mmCIF file of C-alpha atoms and ligand atoms in Angstrom:
data_model
loop_
_atom_site.group_PDB
_atom_site.id
_atom_site.type_symbol
_atom_site.label_atom_id
_atom_site.label_comp_id
_atom_site.label_asym_id
_atom_site.label_seq_id
_atom_site.Cartn_x
_atom_site.Cartn_y
_atom_site.Cartn_z
ATOM 1 C CA MET A 1 -3.440 -10.157 -15.142
ATOM 2 C CA ARG A 2 -2.029 -8.327 -12.167
ATOM 3 C CA VAL A 3 -4.036 -6.346 -9.544
ATOM 4 C CA LEU A 4 -2.425 -3.865 -7.205
ATOM 5 C CA GLY A 5 -4.217 -3.753 -3.772
ATOM 6 C CA ILE A 6 -4.136 -0.825 -1.493
ATOM 7 C CA GLU A 7 -5.275 -1.097 2.211
ATOM 8 C CA SER A 8 -5.421 2.156 4.426
ATOM 9 C CA SER A 9 -8.652 1.756 6.497
ATOM 10 C CA CYS A 10 -7.072 2.081 9.879
ATOM 11 C CA ASP A 11 -3.537 1.833 11.242
ATOM 12 C CA GLU A 12 -1.776 -0.339 8.654
ATOM 13 C CA THR A 13 -0.729 0.784 5.154
ATOM 14 C CA GLY A 14 -0.644 -2.336 2.924
ATOM 15 C CA ILE A 15 0.232 -2.618 -0.763
ATOM 16 C CA ALA A 16 0.333 -5.928 -2.518
ATOM 17 C CA ILE A 17 0.206 -7.374 -5.980
ATOM 18 C CA TYR A 18 -1.889 -10.418 -6.940
ATOM 19 C CA CYS A 19 -1.242 -12.200 -10.166
ATOM 20 C CA GLN A 20 -3.917 -14.381 -11.797
ATOM 21 C CA ASP A 21 -1.387 -17.073 -12.738
ATOM 22 C CA LYS A 22 1.320 -16.857 -9.927
ATOM 23 C CA GLY A 23 -0.784 -15.760 -6.997
ATOM 24 C CA LEU A 24 0.593 -13.175 -4.512
ATOM 25 C CA ILE A 25 3.756 -11.800 -5.988
ATOM 26 C CA ALA A 26 4.340 -8.787 -3.634
ATOM 27 C CA ASN A 27 3.220 -7.893 -0.147
ATOM 28 C CA ALA A 28 4.519 -4.717 1.527
ATOM 29 C CA LEU A 29 3.102 -3.527 4.925
ATOM 30 C CA PHE A 30 3.758 -0.844 7.411
ATOM 31 C CA SER A 31 2.067 -0.965 10.837
ATOM 32 C CA GLN A 32 1.590 2.328 12.676
ATOM 33 C CA ILE A 33 1.118 0.702 16.117
ATOM 34 C CA LEU A 34 4.119 2.500 17.704
ATOM 35 C CA ALA A 35 2.835 5.875 16.539
ATOM 36 C CA HIS A 36 -0.487 5.331 18.354
ATOM 37 C CA GLN A 37 0.676 3.420 21.351
ATOM 38 C CA ALA A 38 1.414 6.543 23.464
ATOM 39 C CA TYR A 39 -2.314 7.562 23.092
ATOM 40 C CA GLY A 40 -3.704 4.114 24.041
ATOM 41 C CA GLY A 41 -5.643 3.785 20.778
ATOM 42 C CA VAL A 42 -5.583 4.824 17.053
ATOM 43 C CA VAL A 43 -5.592 8.735 16.524
ATOM 44 C CA PRO A 44 -7.397 9.118 13.168
ATOM 45 C CA GLU A 45 -5.470 12.242 12.038
ATOM 46 C CA LEU A 46 -2.064 10.706 12.779
ATOM 47 C CA ALA A 47 -3.127 7.691 10.842
ATOM 48 C CA SER A 48 -4.068 9.615 7.832
ATOM 49 C CA ARG A 49 -0.817 11.543 7.788
ATOM 50 C CA ASP A 50 1.193 8.281 8.180
ATOM 51 C CA HIS A 51 -0.586 6.674 5.272
ATOM 52 C CA VAL A 52 0.399 9.668 3.135
ATOM 53 C CA ARG A 53 4.024 9.227 4.190
ATOM 54 C CA LYS A 54 4.236 5.527 3.597
ATOM 55 C CA ILE A 55 2.109 4.879 0.540
ATOM 56 C CA ILE A 56 4.643 5.704 -2.157
ATOM 57 C CA PRO A 57 7.632 3.889 -0.527
ATOM 58 C CA LEU A 58 5.431 0.844 -0.005
ATOM 59 C CA LEU A 59 4.250 0.911 -3.633
ATOM 60 C CA GLU A 60 7.914 1.086 -4.808
ATOM 61 C CA GLU A 61 8.773 -1.778 -2.338
ATOM 62 C CA ALA A 62 5.840 -3.959 -3.846
ATOM 63 C CA LEU A 63 6.923 -3.309 -7.429
ATOM 64 C CA THR A 64 10.474 -4.254 -6.587
ATOM 65 C CA GLN A 65 9.316 -7.503 -4.758
ATOM 66 C CA ALA A 66 7.185 -8.395 -7.845
ATOM 67 C CA ASN A 67 10.020 -7.392 -10.264
ATOM 68 C CA CYS A 68 7.610 -5.346 -12.328
ATOM 69 C CA GLN A 69 6.655 -1.807 -13.274
ATOM 70 C CA LEU A 70 3.486 0.263 -13.007
ATOM 71 C CA ALA A 71 2.815 -0.488 -16.772
ATOM 72 C CA ASP A 72 2.494 -4.211 -15.806
ATOM 73 C CA ILE A 73 -0.450 -3.513 -13.538
ATOM 74 C CA ASP A 74 -3.927 -4.310 -14.910
ATOM 75 C CA ALA A 75 -6.169 -2.850 -12.198
ATOM 76 C CA ILE A 76 -5.986 -1.152 -8.857
ATOM 77 C CA ALA A 77 -8.145 -2.346 -5.891
ATOM 78 C CA TYR A 78 -8.461 -0.181 -2.857
ATOM 79 C CA THR A 79 -10.267 -0.374 0.579
ATOM 80 C CA ALA A 80 -13.353 1.815 0.050
ATOM 81 C CA GLY A 81 -14.638 1.196 3.668
ATOM 82 C CA PRO A 82 -15.602 0.628 6.344
ATOM 83 C CA GLY A 83 -12.825 2.471 8.380
ATOM 84 C CA LEU A 84 -11.521 5.853 9.380
ATOM 85 C CA ILE A 85 -12.678 8.387 6.832
ATOM 86 C CA GLY A 86 -9.424 10.260 6.391
ATOM 87 C CA ALA A 87 -7.333 7.081 6.337
ATOM 88 C CA LEU A 88 -9.582 5.588 3.685
ATOM 89 C CA LEU A 89 -9.462 8.790 1.609
ATOM 90 C CA VAL A 90 -5.686 8.659 1.387
ATOM 91 C CA GLY A 91 -5.726 5.135 -0.169
ATOM 92 C CA ALA A 92 -8.789 5.775 -2.343
ATOM 93 C CA SER A 93 -7.446 9.098 -3.790
ATOM 94 C CA PHE A 94 -4.115 7.542 -4.462
ATOM 95 C CA ALA A 95 -5.615 4.438 -6.065
ATOM 96 C CA LYS A 96 -8.087 6.185 -8.273
ATOM 97 C CA SER A 97 -5.729 8.983 -9.455
ATOM 98 C CA LEU A 98 -3.079 6.295 -10.253
ATOM 99 C CA ALA A 99 -5.635 4.080 -12.000
ATOM 100 C CA PHE A 100 -6.841 7.127 -13.955
ATOM 101 C CA SER A 101 -3.337 8.110 -15.018
ATOM 102 C CA LEU A 102 -2.512 4.500 -16.043
ATOM 103 C CA GLU A 103 -5.896 4.241 -17.839
ATOM 104 C CA ILE A 104 -6.756 1.019 -15.953
ATOM 105 C CA PRO A 105 -9.735 0.102 -13.907
ATOM 106 C CA ALA A 106 -10.078 0.974 -10.139
ATOM 107 C CA ILE A 107 -11.959 -1.452 -7.930
ATOM 108 C CA ALA A 108 -13.620 -0.489 -4.636
ATOM 109 C CA VAL A 109 -13.222 -3.278 -2.078
ATOM 110 C CA HIS A 110 -15.222 -3.859 1.134
ATOM 111 C CA HIS A 111 -12.620 -4.332 3.965
ATOM 112 C CA LEU A 112 -14.690 -6.987 5.685
ATOM 113 C CA GLU A 113 -15.273 -9.110 2.458
ATOM 114 C CA ALA A 114 -11.560 -8.919 1.837
ATOM 115 C CA HIS A 115 -10.984 -10.289 5.327
ATOM 116 C CA LEU A 116 -13.383 -13.115 4.592
ATOM 117 C CA LEU A 117 -11.603 -13.954 1.346
ATOM 118 C CA ALA A 118 -8.138 -13.847 2.865
ATOM 119 C CA ALA A 119 -8.088 -17.601 3.615
ATOM 120 C CA GLN A 120 -9.380 -18.477 0.178
ATOM 121 C CA MET A 121 -6.351 -16.636 -1.298
ATOM 122 C CA GLU A 122 -4.110 -19.328 0.098
ATOM 123 C CA ASN A 123 -6.511 -22.218 -0.120
ATOM 124 C CA PRO A 124 -8.600 -22.610 -3.254
ATOM 125 C CA ALA A 125 -10.468 -25.517 -1.708
ATOM 126 C CA ILE A 126 -12.680 -22.878 0.011
ATOM 127 C CA GLN A 127 -15.744 -22.538 -2.196
ATOM 128 C CA PHE A 128 -18.942 -20.600 -1.818
ATOM 129 C CA PRO A 129 -21.284 -21.154 0.032
ATOM 130 C CA PHE A 130 -19.335 -21.329 3.337
ATOM 131 C CA LEU A 131 -19.862 -20.264 6.921
ATOM 132 C CA ALA A 132 -17.586 -17.401 8.140
ATOM 133 C CA LEU A 133 -16.685 -16.147 11.558
ATOM 134 C CA LEU A 134 -15.338 -12.657 11.286
ATOM 135 C CA VAL A 135 -13.508 -11.685 14.452
ATOM 136 C CA SER A 136 -11.606 -8.354 14.235
ATOM 137 C CA GLY A 137 -11.045 -5.277 16.376
ATOM 138 C CA GLY A 138 -14.239 -3.833 15.113
ATOM 139 C CA HIS A 139 -16.518 -6.713 14.239
ATOM 140 C CA THR A 140 -17.686 -10.089 15.466
ATOM 141 C CA GLN A 141 -20.087 -11.662 13.088
ATOM 142 C CA LEU A 142 -21.232 -15.088 11.938
ATOM 143 C CA ILE A 143 -21.947 -14.941 8.191
ATOM 144 C CA TRP A 144 -23.323 -17.260 5.641
ATOM 145 C CA ALA A 145 -21.258 -16.426 2.534
ATOM 146 C CA LYS A 146 -23.462 -17.299 -0.467
ATOM 147 C CA GLN A 147 -21.312 -15.943 -3.259
ATOM 148 C CA LEU A 148 -19.026 -13.039 -4.074
ATOM 149 C CA GLY A 149 -20.841 -9.897 -2.805
ATOM 150 C CA ASP A 150 -23.796 -11.904 -1.336
ATOM 151 C CA TYR A 151 -23.556 -12.336 2.395
ATOM 152 C CA GLU A 152 -26.269 -13.279 5.043
ATOM 153 C CA LEU A 153 -25.663 -12.076 8.591
ATOM 154 C CA LEU A 154 -26.607 -14.937 11.083
ATOM 155 C CA GLY A 155 -25.566 -13.046 14.249
ATOM 156 C CA GLU A 156 -23.188 -10.467 15.539
ATOM 157 C CA THR A 157 -21.962 -8.843 18.756
ATOM 158 C CA ILE A 158 -24.579 -6.670 20.483
ATOM 159 C CA ASP A 159 -21.714 -4.597 22.167
ATOM 160 C CA ASP A 160 -17.956 -4.979 22.071
ATOM 161 C CA ALA A 161 -16.228 -6.857 19.282
ATOM 162 C CA ALA A 162 -13.960 -9.824 20.352
ATOM 163 C CA GLY A 163 -10.797 -8.014 19.471
ATOM 164 C CA GLU A 164 -11.946 -4.835 21.186
ATOM 165 C CA ALA A 165 -12.692 -6.866 24.378
ATOM 166 C CA PHE A 166 -9.189 -8.436 24.149
ATOM 167 C CA ASP A 167 -7.627 -4.892 23.775
ATOM 168 C CA LYS A 168 -9.709 -3.264 26.522
ATOM 169 C CA THR A 169 -9.079 -6.113 29.005
ATOM 170 C CA ALA A 170 -5.381 -5.821 28.298
ATOM 171 C CA LYS A 171 -5.564 -2.022 28.902
ATOM 172 C CA ILE A 172 -7.288 -2.729 32.241
ATOM 173 C CA MET A 173 -4.240 -4.793 33.313
ATOM 174 C CA GLY A 174 -1.711 -2.100 32.027
ATOM 175 C CA ILE A 175 -0.789 -3.838 28.774
ATOM 176 C CA PRO A 176 -0.054 -1.312 25.965
ATOM 177 C CA TYR A 177 -2.328 -0.871 22.989
ATOM 178 C CA PRO A 178 -3.228 -3.049 21.036
ATOM 179 C CA GLY A 179 -2.936 -5.637 23.828
ATOM 180 C CA GLY A 180 -5.022 -8.452 22.309
ATOM 181 C CA LYS A 181 -2.053 -10.440 21.210
ATOM 182 C CA ALA A 182 0.031 -9.824 24.391
ATOM 183 C CA LEU A 183 -2.945 -10.788 26.639
ATOM 184 C CA SER A 184 -3.361 -14.105 24.785
ATOM 185 C CA GLU A 185 0.323 -14.778 25.223
ATOM 186 C CA LEU A 186 0.008 -14.027 28.995
ATOM 187 C CA ALA A 187 -2.848 -16.603 29.450
ATOM 188 C CA ASP A 188 -1.558 -19.356 31.740
ATOM 189 C CA GLU A 189 -3.672 -22.266 32.858
ATOM 190 C CA GLN A 190 -1.576 -23.128 35.843
ATOM 191 C CA ALA A 191 -1.730 -19.515 37.135
ATOM 192 C CA PHE A 192 -5.551 -19.636 36.772
ATOM 193 C CA GLN A 193 -5.806 -23.011 38.725
ATOM 194 C CA GLN A 194 -3.559 -21.596 41.543
ATOM 195 C CA SER A 195 -5.535 -18.299 41.612
ATOM 196 C CA GLY A 196 -8.743 -19.704 43.054
ATOM 197 C CA LEU A 197 -10.690 -17.769 40.373
ATOM 198 C CA LYS A 198 -13.909 -19.267 39.122
ATOM 199 C CA PRO A 199 -14.352 -19.719 35.386
ATOM 200 C CA PHE A 200 -15.731 -16.466 33.915
ATOM 201 C CA PRO A 201 -19.251 -16.366 32.285
ATOM 202 C CA ARG A 202 -19.845 -17.638 28.725
ATOM 203 C CA PRO A 203 -22.066 -14.718 27.471
ATOM 204 C CA LEU A 204 -25.355 -15.484 25.614
ATOM 205 C CA LEU A 205 -24.689 -19.162 25.310
ATOM 206 C CA ASN A 206 -28.078 -19.679 26.978
ATOM 207 C CA ARG A 207 -29.741 -18.016 23.975
ATOM 208 C CA PRO A 208 -30.466 -19.951 20.813
ATOM 209 C CA ASP A 209 -29.422 -17.105 18.483
ATOM 210 C CA PHE A 210 -26.078 -16.385 16.940
ATOM 211 C CA ASN A 211 -25.338 -13.079 18.680
ATOM 212 C CA PHE A 212 -22.433 -12.379 21.027
ATOM 213 C CA SER A 213 -21.732 -10.050 23.934
ATOM 214 C CA PHE A 214 -18.362 -9.394 25.254
ATOM 215 C CA SER A 215 -18.593 -6.074 27.270
ATOM 216 C CA GLY A 216 -19.853 -7.784 30.495
ATOM 217 C CA LEU A 217 -16.956 -10.246 30.321
ATOM 218 C CA LYS A 218 -14.500 -7.237 30.062
ATOM 219 C CA THR A 219 -16.233 -5.682 33.190
ATOM 220 C CA HIS A 220 -15.937 -9.029 34.956
ATOM 221 C CA CYS A 221 -12.151 -8.951 34.237
ATOM 222 C CA LEU A 222 -11.997 -5.376 35.663
ATOM 223 C CA TYR A 223 -13.514 -6.445 38.981
ATOM 224 C CA ALA A 224 -11.393 -9.644 39.068
ATOM 225 C CA TYR A 225 -8.245 -7.512 38.539
ATOM 226 C CA GLU A 226 -9.233 -4.852 41.148
ATOM 227 C CA ARG A 227 -9.800 -7.663 43.747
ATOM 228 C CA SER A 228 -6.504 -9.357 42.915
ATOM 229 C CA ILE A 229 -3.017 -8.450 44.045
ATOM 230 C CA GLN A 230 -2.418 -7.159 40.577
ATOM 231 C CA ASP A 231 0.916 -9.007 40.090
ATOM 232 C CA ASP A 232 2.095 -11.084 37.146
ATOM 233 C CA SER A 233 0.421 -14.297 38.246
ATOM 234 C CA ALA A 234 -2.928 -12.447 38.671
ATOM 235 C CA LYS A 235 -2.622 -11.134 35.140
ATOM 236 C CA LYS A 236 -1.775 -14.487 33.685
ATOM 237 C CA ALA A 237 -4.800 -16.049 35.546
ATOM 238 C CA ILE A 238 -7.282 -13.394 34.503
ATOM 239 C CA ALA A 239 -5.901 -13.498 30.976
ATOM 240 C CA TYR A 240 -6.590 -17.284 30.935
ATOM 241 C CA ALA A 241 -10.097 -17.078 32.343
ATOM 242 C CA PHE A 242 -10.933 -14.304 29.855
ATOM 243 C CA GLN A 243 -9.575 -15.919 26.802
ATOM 244 C CA THR A 244 -11.128 -19.325 27.584
ATOM 245 C CA ALA A 245 -14.503 -17.634 27.958
ATOM 246 C CA VAL A 246 -14.284 -15.765 24.735
ATOM 247 C CA VAL A 247 -12.998 -18.704 22.794
ATOM 248 C CA GLU A 248 -15.532 -21.254 24.149
ATOM 249 C CA THR A 249 -18.340 -18.847 23.396
ATOM 250 C CA LEU A 250 -17.122 -18.347 19.772
ATOM 251 C CA VAL A 251 -16.625 -22.005 19.253
ATOM 252 C CA GLU A 252 -19.909 -23.103 20.610
ATOM 253 C CA LYS A 253 -21.809 -20.484 18.471
ATOM 254 C CA CYS A 254 -19.823 -21.655 15.430
ATOM 255 C CA ARG A 255 -20.851 -25.310 16.253
ATOM 256 C CA ARG A 256 -24.506 -24.366 16.313
ATOM 257 C CA ALA A 257 -24.257 -22.331 13.145
ATOM 258 C CA VAL A 258 -22.639 -25.288 11.284
ATOM 259 C CA VAL A 259 -25.665 -27.478 12.241
ATOM 260 C CA HIS A 260 -28.103 -24.545 11.291
ATOM 261 C CA THR A 261 -26.632 -23.954 7.852
ATOM 262 C CA GLY A 262 -25.455 -27.503 7.066
ATOM 263 C CA ALA A 263 -22.107 -25.874 6.175
ATOM 264 C CA THR A 264 -19.169 -28.129 5.223
ATOM 265 C CA GLN A 265 -16.570 -25.338 5.517
ATOM 266 C CA LEU A 266 -15.934 -22.773 8.139
ATOM 267 C CA VAL A 267 -13.693 -19.851 7.340
ATOM 268 C CA VAL A 268 -12.307 -17.674 10.167
ATOM 269 C CA ALA A 269 -11.152 -14.178 9.466
ATOM 270 C CA GLY A 270 -9.956 -10.950 11.025
ATOM 271 C CA GLY A 271 -7.168 -10.185 13.602
ATOM 272 C CA VAL A 272 -8.557 -12.483 16.327
ATOM 273 C CA ALA A 273 -8.229 -15.424 13.896
ATOM 274 C CA ALA A 274 -4.538 -15.187 14.832
ATOM 275 C CA ASN A 275 -5.345 -16.357 18.342
ATOM 276 C CA GLN A 276 -3.795 -19.773 18.899
ATOM 277 C CA THR A 277 -6.346 -21.130 21.369
ATOM 278 C CA LEU A 278 -9.218 -20.233 18.932
ATOM 279 C CA ARG A 279 -7.295 -21.941 16.063
ATOM 280 C CA THR A 280 -6.841 -25.078 18.070
ATOM 281 C CA GLN A 281 -10.335 -25.331 19.627
ATOM 282 C CA LEU A 282 -12.276 -24.574 16.404
ATOM 283 C CA HIS A 283 -10.844 -27.823 14.996
ATOM 284 C CA SER A 284 -13.128 -29.715 17.286
ATOM 285 C CA ILE A 285 -16.091 -28.591 15.066
ATOM 286 C CA ALA A 286 -17.572 -31.208 12.665
ATOM 287 C CA CYS A 287 -16.522 -29.435 9.361
ATOM 288 C CA ASP A 288 -13.455 -28.231 7.586
ATOM 289 C CA VAL A 289 -12.070 -25.162 9.239
ATOM 290 C CA TYR A 290 -9.755 -22.673 7.453
ATOM 291 C CA PHE A 291 -7.738 -19.922 8.829
ATOM 292 C CA PRO A 292 -5.539 -17.406 6.944
ATOM 293 C CA SER A 293 -1.858 -17.530 7.722
ATOM 294 C CA LEU A 294 -1.044 -15.273 10.634
ATOM 295 C CA ALA A 295 0.245 -12.523 8.373
ATOM 296 C CA PHE A 296 -3.128 -12.391 6.519
ATOM 297 C CA CYS A 297 -5.360 -12.372 9.681
ATOM 298 C CA THR A 298 -4.643 -8.642 10.480
ATOM 299 C CA ASP A 299 -5.030 -5.880 7.993
ATOM 300 C CA ASN A 300 -2.976 -6.168 4.814
ATOM 301 C CA GLY A 301 -2.841 -5.211 1.143
ATOM 302 C CA ALA A 302 -2.854 -8.817 -0.132
ATOM 303 C CA MET A 303 -6.507 -9.566 0.772
ATOM 304 C CA ILE A 304 -7.546 -6.328 -1.016
ATOM 305 C CA ALA A 305 -5.536 -7.228 -4.107
ATOM 306 C CA TYR A 306 -7.022 -10.721 -4.158
ATOM 307 C CA THR A 307 -10.573 -9.527 -3.645
ATOM 308 C CA GLY A 308 -10.071 -6.933 -6.368
ATOM 309 C CA MET A 309 -8.981 -9.758 -8.678
ATOM 310 C CA GLN A 310 -12.216 -11.583 -8.066
ATOM 311 C CA TYR A 311 -14.277 -8.624 -9.022
ATOM 312 C CA LEU A 312 -12.044 -7.844 -11.992
ATOM 313 C CA GLN A 313 -12.764 -11.410 -13.263
ATOM 314 C CA GLN A 314 -16.412 -10.599 -13.070
ATOM 315 C CA HIS A 315 -15.871 -7.276 -14.811
ATOM 316 C CA GLN A 316 -17.187 -5.453 -11.761
ATOM 317 C CA ILE A 317 -15.103 -2.242 -11.594
ATOM 318 C CA ASP A 318 -15.547 1.477 -10.553
ATOM 319 C CA THR A 319 -17.170 3.293 -13.366
ATOM 320 C CA ASP A 320 -17.614 6.593 -11.589
ATOM 321 C CA ILE A 321 -14.573 8.954 -11.549
ATOM 322 C CA ALA A 322 -15.601 10.438 -8.180
ATOM 323 C CA ILE A 323 -13.533 9.374 -5.197
ATOM 324 C CA GLN A 324 -15.920 7.853 -2.605
ATOM 325 C CA VAL A 325 -15.335 6.100 0.667
ATOM 326 C CA LYS A 326 -17.671 4.984 3.452
ATOM 327 C CA ALA A 327 -16.809 5.060 7.152
ATOM 328 C CA ARG A 328 -19.720 2.747 7.774
ATOM 329 C CA TRP A 329 -20.624 0.193 5.272
ATOM 330 C CA PRO A 330 -22.554 -2.945 6.179
ATOM 331 C CA LEU A 331 -21.281 -6.045 4.414
ATOM 332 C CA VAL A 332 -24.765 -7.535 4.410
ATOM 333 C CA LYS A 333 -27.409 -5.799 2.326
ATOM 334 C CA THR A 334 -30.736 -5.278 4.213
HETATM 335 O O1 LIG B 1 -8.633 -7.401 11.679
HETATM 336 P P1 LIG B 1 -7.805 -6.451 12.377
HETATM 337 O O2 LIG B 1 -6.333 -6.276 11.991
HETATM 338 O O3 LIG B 1 -8.263 -4.991 12.502
HETATM 339 C C1 LIG B 1 -9.610 -4.677 12.371
HETATM 340 O O4 LIG B 1 -10.032 -4.550 11.184
HETATM 341 O O5 LIG B 1 -10.334 -4.490 13.381
HETATM 342 O O6 LIG B 1 -7.807 -6.971 13.865
HETATM 343 C C2 LIG B 1 -7.197 -6.380 15.009
HETATM 344 C C3 LIG B 1 -7.649 -7.002 16.300
HETATM 345 C C4 LIG B 1 -7.143 -6.196 17.531
HETATM 346 O O7 LIG B 1 -8.261 -6.015 18.397
HETATM 347 C C5 LIG B 1 -6.054 -7.126 18.063
HETATM 348 O O8 LIG B 1 -5.920 -7.097 19.414
HETATM 349 C C6 LIG B 1 -6.665 -8.515 17.726
HETATM 350 O O9 LIG B 1 -7.181 -8.345 16.410
HETATM 351 N N1 LIG B 1 -5.711 -9.588 17.850
HETATM 352 C C7 LIG B 1 -5.743 -10.637 18.608
HETATM 353 C C8 LIG B 1 -4.590 -11.518 18.391
HETATM 354 N N2 LIG B 1 -3.910 -10.869 17.421
HETATM 355 C C9 LIG B 1 -4.574 -9.719 17.041
HETATM 356 N N3 LIG B 1 -6.663 -10.929 19.579
HETATM 357 C C10 LIG B 1 -6.439 -12.146 20.298
HETATM 358 N N4 LIG B 1 -5.348 -13.007 20.175
HETATM 359 C C11 LIG B 1 -4.487 -12.682 19.193
HETATM 360 N N5 LIG B 1 -3.421 -13.473 19.066
HETATM 361 ZN ZN1 LIG B 2 -9.413 -5.352 9.377
#
C-alpha cells in the first residue's frame, strides 16, 4: 500500500509517498521562507497562493521520485489542522478532490501528531506509550503519548513557544525571519564569557509542574541587547546565553517528566528539535532519546504520509465528502 501525504499548514508545501513495504519512497518540499522574509513573518494570503502554485509540480516530482503513477496510490493523507486556514484549505481541497476522482480514501491528519510520529517513521523501535517533547514555532508541549490518537498533555508554554522565542530574539538582534536556526548558529560560549553577562534566567524551573514560559527570556534578551554595543560579539554572547537558558529549561522539565511518567523513551519533535545543543544535552537524560533527522524536524509531507498510513492500517479514514479544516485543533482531547 502507498499513501500520498500533503502538508500545507504554513509556509512549506510538502508532498511525499510512504510505502508500507519500502518506507518513504518520495519526499518533495518547497519552502516559502524567501517570499515571507521581507515582511518579517508569514503572510497568510501569500502562503495560500504559493501552495496553489507549487502543489501540482511537487506532486509530479514526488511521483517521479517514487517511479509510480497516481493509479499506484492507495490513499491520500492531508494536514487538516492546526494551521493557517487558507493554506490548509489549499492542501485539503486538492487532497480530497484527487482522492474522490481516484476513488481512494482521504485521511485527515493532525499536524502535531504527524510531528510526534516523524521520529518513529525512521525508527520503529519507538513504541507507544512514550514521552514526547514537541517544540515548534507555534507549540511547546510535554505529552504522554498513549497510543495513536490518544495523547495526554503534561504541560505546555503559558506564553511564547520555544521556536517563537528563538525567532523573536533573532529579530531583536536584526537577524532575518525565521531567525531561530541562525541565532543558534551564532551562539558562542567564548563570546559569552568575555561579555561579562550573567547567565539568563531559567523560567519556571522553580515550579514543580511541566509548564514553560519563554516570553520573559525574550524580553531579557532585548534589554541585554539594548545595553550592549550591538556588535557581532554582543550578538554571539546573547545568543549563547539565550540558547543555554532555553535548552536547560527544556532538558530539566523533560528529566522530571521521565521520572513522573516512568517513560523509557523520549521522542523530540518539531522545528526546534533541529537545535544541536538541545540534541546533545537531552542525551544526558536517563532514557532512550529519539530525534527525527534534521529534514523531518521542520514541516514536511513525509510525516503526513506516514501518519496517514498508521490511520489507514486501522481503517480510520474520512467518510464525509465535505472539505473541512481547523485553524485551531488541540491534539489532546479535554
Ligand atoms: O515545526 P516547524 O517547522 O513549524 C511549526 O509547525 O511551527 O518549526 C519551525 C520553528 C521556527 O520557529 C524555527 O526558528 C525553529 O523551528 N527552528 C530552530 C532551529 N531550526 C528551526 N530553533 C532553534 N534552533 C534551530 N536549529
Ligand atoms: Zn510544524
